[in-house]
Tab-separated table of N, CA and C in Angstrom:
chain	number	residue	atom	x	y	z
R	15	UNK	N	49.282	-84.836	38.368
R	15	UNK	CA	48.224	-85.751	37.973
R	15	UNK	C	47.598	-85.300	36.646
R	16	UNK	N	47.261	-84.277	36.702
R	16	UNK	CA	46.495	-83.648	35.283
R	16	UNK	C	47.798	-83.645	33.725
R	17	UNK	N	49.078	-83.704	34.329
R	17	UNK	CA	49.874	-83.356	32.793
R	17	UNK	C	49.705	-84.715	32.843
R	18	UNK	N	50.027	-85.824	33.648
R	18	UNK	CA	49.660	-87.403	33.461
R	18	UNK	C	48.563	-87.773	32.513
R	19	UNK	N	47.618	-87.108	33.033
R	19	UNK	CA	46.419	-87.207	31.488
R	19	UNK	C	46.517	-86.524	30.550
R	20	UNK	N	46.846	-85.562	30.342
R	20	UNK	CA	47.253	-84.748	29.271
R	20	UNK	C	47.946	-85.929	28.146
R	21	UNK	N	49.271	-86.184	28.720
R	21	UNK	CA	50.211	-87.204	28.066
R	21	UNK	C	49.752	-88.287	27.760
R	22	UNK	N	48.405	-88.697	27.915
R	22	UNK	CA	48.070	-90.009	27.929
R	22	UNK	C	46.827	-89.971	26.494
R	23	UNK	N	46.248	-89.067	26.657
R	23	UNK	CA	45.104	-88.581	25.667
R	23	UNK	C	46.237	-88.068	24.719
R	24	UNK	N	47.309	-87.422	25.016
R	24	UNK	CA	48.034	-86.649	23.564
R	24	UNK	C	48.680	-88.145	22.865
R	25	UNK	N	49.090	-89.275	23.377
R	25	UNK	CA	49.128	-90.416	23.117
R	25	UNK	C	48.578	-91.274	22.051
R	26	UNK	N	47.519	-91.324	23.414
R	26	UNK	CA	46.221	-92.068	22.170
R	26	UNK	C	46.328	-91.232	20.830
R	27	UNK	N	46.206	-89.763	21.277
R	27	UNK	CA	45.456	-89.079	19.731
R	27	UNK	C	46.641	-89.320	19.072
R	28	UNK	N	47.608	-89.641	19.492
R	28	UNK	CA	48.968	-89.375	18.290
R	28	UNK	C	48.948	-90.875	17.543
R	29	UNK	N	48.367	-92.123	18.393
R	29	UNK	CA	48.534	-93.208	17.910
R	29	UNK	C	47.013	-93.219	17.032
R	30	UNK	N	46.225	-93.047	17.226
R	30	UNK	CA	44.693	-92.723	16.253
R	30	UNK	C	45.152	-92.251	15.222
R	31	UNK	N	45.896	-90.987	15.296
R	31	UNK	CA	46.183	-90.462	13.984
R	31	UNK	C	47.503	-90.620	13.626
R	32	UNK	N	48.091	-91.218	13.563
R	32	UNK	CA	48.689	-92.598	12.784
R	32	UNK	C	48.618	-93.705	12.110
R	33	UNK	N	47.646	-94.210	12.943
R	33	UNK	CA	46.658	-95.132	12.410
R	33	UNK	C	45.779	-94.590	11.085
R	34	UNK	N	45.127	-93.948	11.510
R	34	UNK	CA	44.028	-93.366	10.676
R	34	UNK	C	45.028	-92.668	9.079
R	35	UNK	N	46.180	-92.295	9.152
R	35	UNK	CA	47.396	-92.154	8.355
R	35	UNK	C	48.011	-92.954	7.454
R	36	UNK	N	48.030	-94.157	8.128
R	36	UNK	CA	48.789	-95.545	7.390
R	36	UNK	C	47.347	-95.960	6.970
R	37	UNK	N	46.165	-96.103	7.424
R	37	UNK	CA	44.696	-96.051	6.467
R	37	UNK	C	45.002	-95.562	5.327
R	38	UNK	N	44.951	-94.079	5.191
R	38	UNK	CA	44.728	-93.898	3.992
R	38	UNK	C	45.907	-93.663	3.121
R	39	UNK	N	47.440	-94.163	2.966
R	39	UNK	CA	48.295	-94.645	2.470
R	39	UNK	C	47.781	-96.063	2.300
R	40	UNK	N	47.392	-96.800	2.608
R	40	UNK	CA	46.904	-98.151	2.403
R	40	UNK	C	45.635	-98.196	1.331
R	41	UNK	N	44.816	-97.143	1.532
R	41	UNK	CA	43.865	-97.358	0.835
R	41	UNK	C	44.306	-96.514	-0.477
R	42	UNK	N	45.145	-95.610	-0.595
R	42	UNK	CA	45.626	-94.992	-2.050
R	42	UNK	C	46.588	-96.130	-2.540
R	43	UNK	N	47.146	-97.048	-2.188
R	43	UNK	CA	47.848	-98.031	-2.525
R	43	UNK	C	46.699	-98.948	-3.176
R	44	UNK	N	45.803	-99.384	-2.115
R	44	UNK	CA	45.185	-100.441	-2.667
R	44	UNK	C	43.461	-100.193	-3.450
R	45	UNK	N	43.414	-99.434	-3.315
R	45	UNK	CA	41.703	-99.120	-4.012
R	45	UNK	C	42.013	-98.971	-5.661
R	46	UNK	N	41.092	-99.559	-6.395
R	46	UNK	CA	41.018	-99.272	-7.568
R	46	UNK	C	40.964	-97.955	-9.109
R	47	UNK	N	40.082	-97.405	-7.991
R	47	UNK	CA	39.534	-96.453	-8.641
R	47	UNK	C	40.254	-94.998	-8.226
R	48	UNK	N	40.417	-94.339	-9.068
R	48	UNK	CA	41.047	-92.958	-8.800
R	48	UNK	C	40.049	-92.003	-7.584
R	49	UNK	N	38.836	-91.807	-7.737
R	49	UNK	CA	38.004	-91.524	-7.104
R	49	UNK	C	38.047	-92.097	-5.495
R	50	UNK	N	38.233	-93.744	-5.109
R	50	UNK	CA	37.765	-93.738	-4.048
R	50	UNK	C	39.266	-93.788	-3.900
R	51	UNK	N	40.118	-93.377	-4.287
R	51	UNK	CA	41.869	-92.838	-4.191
R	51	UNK	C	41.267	-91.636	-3.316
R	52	UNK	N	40.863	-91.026	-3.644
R	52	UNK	CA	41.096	-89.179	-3.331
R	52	UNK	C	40.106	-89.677	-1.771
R	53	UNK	N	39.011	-90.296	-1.794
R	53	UNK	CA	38.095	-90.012	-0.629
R	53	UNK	C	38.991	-91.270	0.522
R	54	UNK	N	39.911	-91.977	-0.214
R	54	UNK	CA	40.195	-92.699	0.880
R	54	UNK	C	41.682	-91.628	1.657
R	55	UNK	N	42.766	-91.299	0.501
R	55	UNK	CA	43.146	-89.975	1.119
R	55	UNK	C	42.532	-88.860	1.864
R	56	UNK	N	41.203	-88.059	1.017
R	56	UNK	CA	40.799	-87.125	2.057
R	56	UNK	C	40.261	-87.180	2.776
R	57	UNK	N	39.536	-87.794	3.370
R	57	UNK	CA	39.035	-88.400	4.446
R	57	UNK	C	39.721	-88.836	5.608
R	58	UNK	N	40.367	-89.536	5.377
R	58	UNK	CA	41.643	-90.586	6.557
R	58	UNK	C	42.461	-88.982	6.883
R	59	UNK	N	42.741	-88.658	5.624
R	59	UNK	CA	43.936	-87.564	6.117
R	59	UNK	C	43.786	-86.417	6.860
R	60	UNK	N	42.425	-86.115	6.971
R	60	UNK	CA	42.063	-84.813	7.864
R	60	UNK	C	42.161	-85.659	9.035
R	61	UNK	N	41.386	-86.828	9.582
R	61	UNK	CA	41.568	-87.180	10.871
R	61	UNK	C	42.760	-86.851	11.077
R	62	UNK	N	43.744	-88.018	10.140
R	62	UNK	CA	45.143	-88.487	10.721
R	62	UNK	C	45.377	-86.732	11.367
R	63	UNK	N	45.774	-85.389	10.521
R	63	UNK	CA	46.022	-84.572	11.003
R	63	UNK	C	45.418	-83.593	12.133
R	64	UNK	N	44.026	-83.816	12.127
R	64	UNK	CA	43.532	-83.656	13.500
R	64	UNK	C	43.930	-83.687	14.805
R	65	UNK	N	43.748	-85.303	14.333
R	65	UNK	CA	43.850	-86.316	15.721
R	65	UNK	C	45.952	-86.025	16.081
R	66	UNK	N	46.483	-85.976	15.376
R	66	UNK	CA	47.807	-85.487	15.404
R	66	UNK	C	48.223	-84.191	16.057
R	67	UNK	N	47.289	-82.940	15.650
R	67	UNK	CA	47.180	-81.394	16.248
R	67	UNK	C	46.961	-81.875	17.662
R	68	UNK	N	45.735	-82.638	17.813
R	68	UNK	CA	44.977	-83.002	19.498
R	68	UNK	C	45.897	-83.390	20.332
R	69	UNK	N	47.104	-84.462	19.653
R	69	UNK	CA	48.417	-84.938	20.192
R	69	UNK	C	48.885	-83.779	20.786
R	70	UNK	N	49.447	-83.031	19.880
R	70	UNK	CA	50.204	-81.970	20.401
R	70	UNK	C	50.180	-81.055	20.940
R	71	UNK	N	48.689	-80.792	21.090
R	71	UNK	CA	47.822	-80.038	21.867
R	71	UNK	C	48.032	-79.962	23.308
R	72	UNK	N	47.806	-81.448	23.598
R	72	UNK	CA	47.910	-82.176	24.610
R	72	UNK	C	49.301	-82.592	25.273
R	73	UNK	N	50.286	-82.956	24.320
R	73	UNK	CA	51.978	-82.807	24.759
R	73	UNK	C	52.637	-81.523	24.919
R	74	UNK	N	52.561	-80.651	24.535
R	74	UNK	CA	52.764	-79.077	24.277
R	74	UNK	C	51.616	-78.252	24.519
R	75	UNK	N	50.943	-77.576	25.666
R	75	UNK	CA	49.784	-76.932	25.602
R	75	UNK	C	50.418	-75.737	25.394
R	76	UNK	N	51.543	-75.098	25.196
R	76	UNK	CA	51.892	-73.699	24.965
R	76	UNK	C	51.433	-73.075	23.829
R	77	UNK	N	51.371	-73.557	22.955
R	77	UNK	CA	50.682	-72.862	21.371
R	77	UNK	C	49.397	-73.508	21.238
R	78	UNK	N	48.721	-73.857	21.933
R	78	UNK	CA	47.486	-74.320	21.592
R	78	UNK	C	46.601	-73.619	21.147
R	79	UNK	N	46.451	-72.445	21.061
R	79	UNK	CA	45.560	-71.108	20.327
R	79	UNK	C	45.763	-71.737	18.581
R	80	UNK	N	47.266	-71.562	18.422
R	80	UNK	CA	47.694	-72.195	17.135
R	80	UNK	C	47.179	-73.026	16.572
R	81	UNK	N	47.268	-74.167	17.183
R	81	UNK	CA	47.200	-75.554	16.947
R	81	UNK	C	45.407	-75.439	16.984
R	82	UNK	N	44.997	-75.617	17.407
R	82	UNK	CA	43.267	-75.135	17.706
R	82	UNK	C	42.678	-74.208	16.139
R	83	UNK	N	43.522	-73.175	16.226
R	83	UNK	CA	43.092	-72.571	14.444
R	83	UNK	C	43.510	-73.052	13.101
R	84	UNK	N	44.555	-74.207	13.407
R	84	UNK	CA	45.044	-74.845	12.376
R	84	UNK	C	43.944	-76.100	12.467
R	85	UNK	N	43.457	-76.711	13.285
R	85	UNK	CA	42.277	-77.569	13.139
R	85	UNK	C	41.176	-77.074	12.675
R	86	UNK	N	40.901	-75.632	13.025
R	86	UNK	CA	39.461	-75.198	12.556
R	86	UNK	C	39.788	-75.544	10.917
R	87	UNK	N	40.933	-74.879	10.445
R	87	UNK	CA	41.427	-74.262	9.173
R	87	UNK	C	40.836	-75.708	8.506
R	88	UNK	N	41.645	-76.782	8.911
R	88	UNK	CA	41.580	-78.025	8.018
R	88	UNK	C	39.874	-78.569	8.451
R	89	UNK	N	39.457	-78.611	9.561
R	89	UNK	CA	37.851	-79.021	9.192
R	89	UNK	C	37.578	-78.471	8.513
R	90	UNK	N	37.501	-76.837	8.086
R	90	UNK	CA	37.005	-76.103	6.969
R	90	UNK	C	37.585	-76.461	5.566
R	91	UNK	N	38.628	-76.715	5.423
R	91	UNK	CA	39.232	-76.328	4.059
R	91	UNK	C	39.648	-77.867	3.686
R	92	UNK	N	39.220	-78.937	4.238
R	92	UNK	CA	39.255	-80.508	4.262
R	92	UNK	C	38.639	-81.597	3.348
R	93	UNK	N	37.046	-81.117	3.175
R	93	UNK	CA	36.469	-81.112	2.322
R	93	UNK	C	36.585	-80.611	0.890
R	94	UNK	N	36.885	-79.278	1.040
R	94	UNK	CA	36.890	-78.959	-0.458
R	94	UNK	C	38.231	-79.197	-1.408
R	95	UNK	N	39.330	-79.939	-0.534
R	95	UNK	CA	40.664	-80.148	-1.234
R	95	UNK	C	40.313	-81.440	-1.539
R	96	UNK	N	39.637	-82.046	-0.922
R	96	UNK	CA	39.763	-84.259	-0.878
R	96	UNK	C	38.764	-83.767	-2.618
């Protein structure tokens, strides 16, 4: 019952951050300005990869220590690259 939810939340998060992915490919395609280029990339793109880690988090709990410090890494270091 519990890997049933596991798989179901690693799901969603994989389809969120996908979504949230093809966002900001859409919005570096279509925004004008170089500027709201970078915030529509950095922005969208930390979710997309977040919400992607949370996926796999959740499909694979064996390296999750990993996956967990590679999220801290990018909330931290997310901001100052966008």
């Amino acid at each position: 019952m519990m890997t049933t939810i596991l798989q179901v939340v690693a799901l969603v998060a994989i389809i969120l951050g996908t979504f949230f992915s093809v966002v900001g490919i859409v919005g570096m395609v279509r925004l004008p300005d170089v500027y709201a280029r970078l915030h529509a990339t950095g922005k969208v793109g930390v979710f997309g990869v977040v919400l992607l880690l949370i996926g796999a988090v959740g499909w694979t709990p064996l390296g999750w220590v990993r996956e967990l410090l590679l999220i801290v890494l990018l909330m931290v270091s997310g901001p100052v690259t966008a």
